[in-house]
């Protein structure tokens, strides 16, 4: 469980939102500004995002199986098509398949066996349901929950998301204050709605969403065989337990401060916080029986959980567990479960209209559960050495620019600058895919047992995480699979990571000129580097230790500038009366602003001394800004905009463009914007 990873884009909240849509025939594969994507009737100084993306937005409606659709989704689709082709071929039982090919091919084949899955009905759930049924005292809750956790009920099926969580999360993490060691961690969890606010807010929209959720839980109990009145009561019990857990949970903004979620303590101190839970039995079943200390991320959550175990009738707990188990398994079961799950989590919450085709969901689950096996044929097919070399050269140019930027900061003292440069020099780059592939050979895969395959893959991942406790840290590990269209900075490893999946148009194009590539992947590299120095990243040192290397005055100066950004973005409207949360998105906005500035500095360095003729009527600077903006072109359903604004630390696409350029005199100069234009902020914010 690595808490301090800052990615470029959100992972979709629910599985089928990730997938879907028609093949992306209009993804630019050319070499420059996509003129057709623009809306030249708009003044770039009034609304640059609309100027760059207006044409694209009009001709790219959201496909029915998604809640949003953007340039990154088009790339997603292309990668899915490549993976689909690979898996279709490998699912045929030929003698020439290698063990890795056999494993992913059979996993995919089992997932595609819809009639077989339909015939099993709720058979795959029966053992878990029996385990829950057998609980006859609250004392035995811990052993039952451990049994479900060790079987991987909390593991995500796909994508870079937190996944479900039954009561709480347990796993391993790099010690915040000792970057060389891996310790156990227990963290809050247990709610199925996307955020604690969904349970606690009383506005009409929140109340309506909760009512729909209650209906969905009731429907799921019906599918498990409950009579209607029993199902309705059970749904009430689930809401009661989850609402109490939500109240005990720390909110997203508070969780952004690593000091708030790090409380290393002796195991007996956890037992004192929550004495009603049988930790001895829990840890033994999890394979962590010998731990003597751990990070209890949110002690108040554990205290509240203890009170809840005492106060809530055992029957309510059993209903809660049945729901969580059914919910985690729903995408793996027959049509009725899959569609009910889609209807609430994707349609109601995220605005998708149709379930994506089965092959896409099967490709995504293969990637999610056996990602570094599937990644092997993917990089062989889709990732060239040329891409790696040119990306590395750009990383070097961006690092040089950030160094110059730090050296020139007027508000920072020399002492802190020196420490910042030590941290910058310590950042490692990981490009494309891991040096050593994860070995999944212990995961048994059968062509006729899809739910069993998933369960074994999930249990393997749980065991892999627990096995790290007390062992030396592996700095080579990746948190994303190679086909992922995303990138991230890891504050605890102090490294930047670019999966092969993102090193393609519109982010990176080998045939494009520097202005376009620096606006695309260059700004992504700048974004990830800047995360090392945002409001979270700045609290970790070059080795990845949570340690304050700032002078008090410099920290105050930083906070003053960060507050400017937080206020700016809190003013942006996502949908109806829902605003972005400037404190939730502060790290990402800091990275967007700093990243684009240093990418431009790096471009200017690279082009110094050579004269750049306009292309398509645009100067190099104009193409840089357009290349960046056009990588963000997107459409959102109202539901998705609302969901993102409430849960996503990234701002919506429009503000990732306009929020940044309106802070940049370099942009205003490139497009000759007059003072007072909307893209020229009076109170321009700048941190880096
Ligand atoms: Zn980011």
XYZ file of C-alpha atoms in Angstrom, residues 7 277 298 429 434 528 576 631 657:
9
model
C -0.133 10.262 -10.868
C -11.169 -6.849 17.533
C -5.818 6.824 11.272
C 13.851 7.791 -13.817
C 10.342 -2.783 -15.070
C 6.051 14.524 -12.299
C -23.911 23.256 -11.444
C -3.404 16.564 -25.006
C -5.228 24.224 -19.315
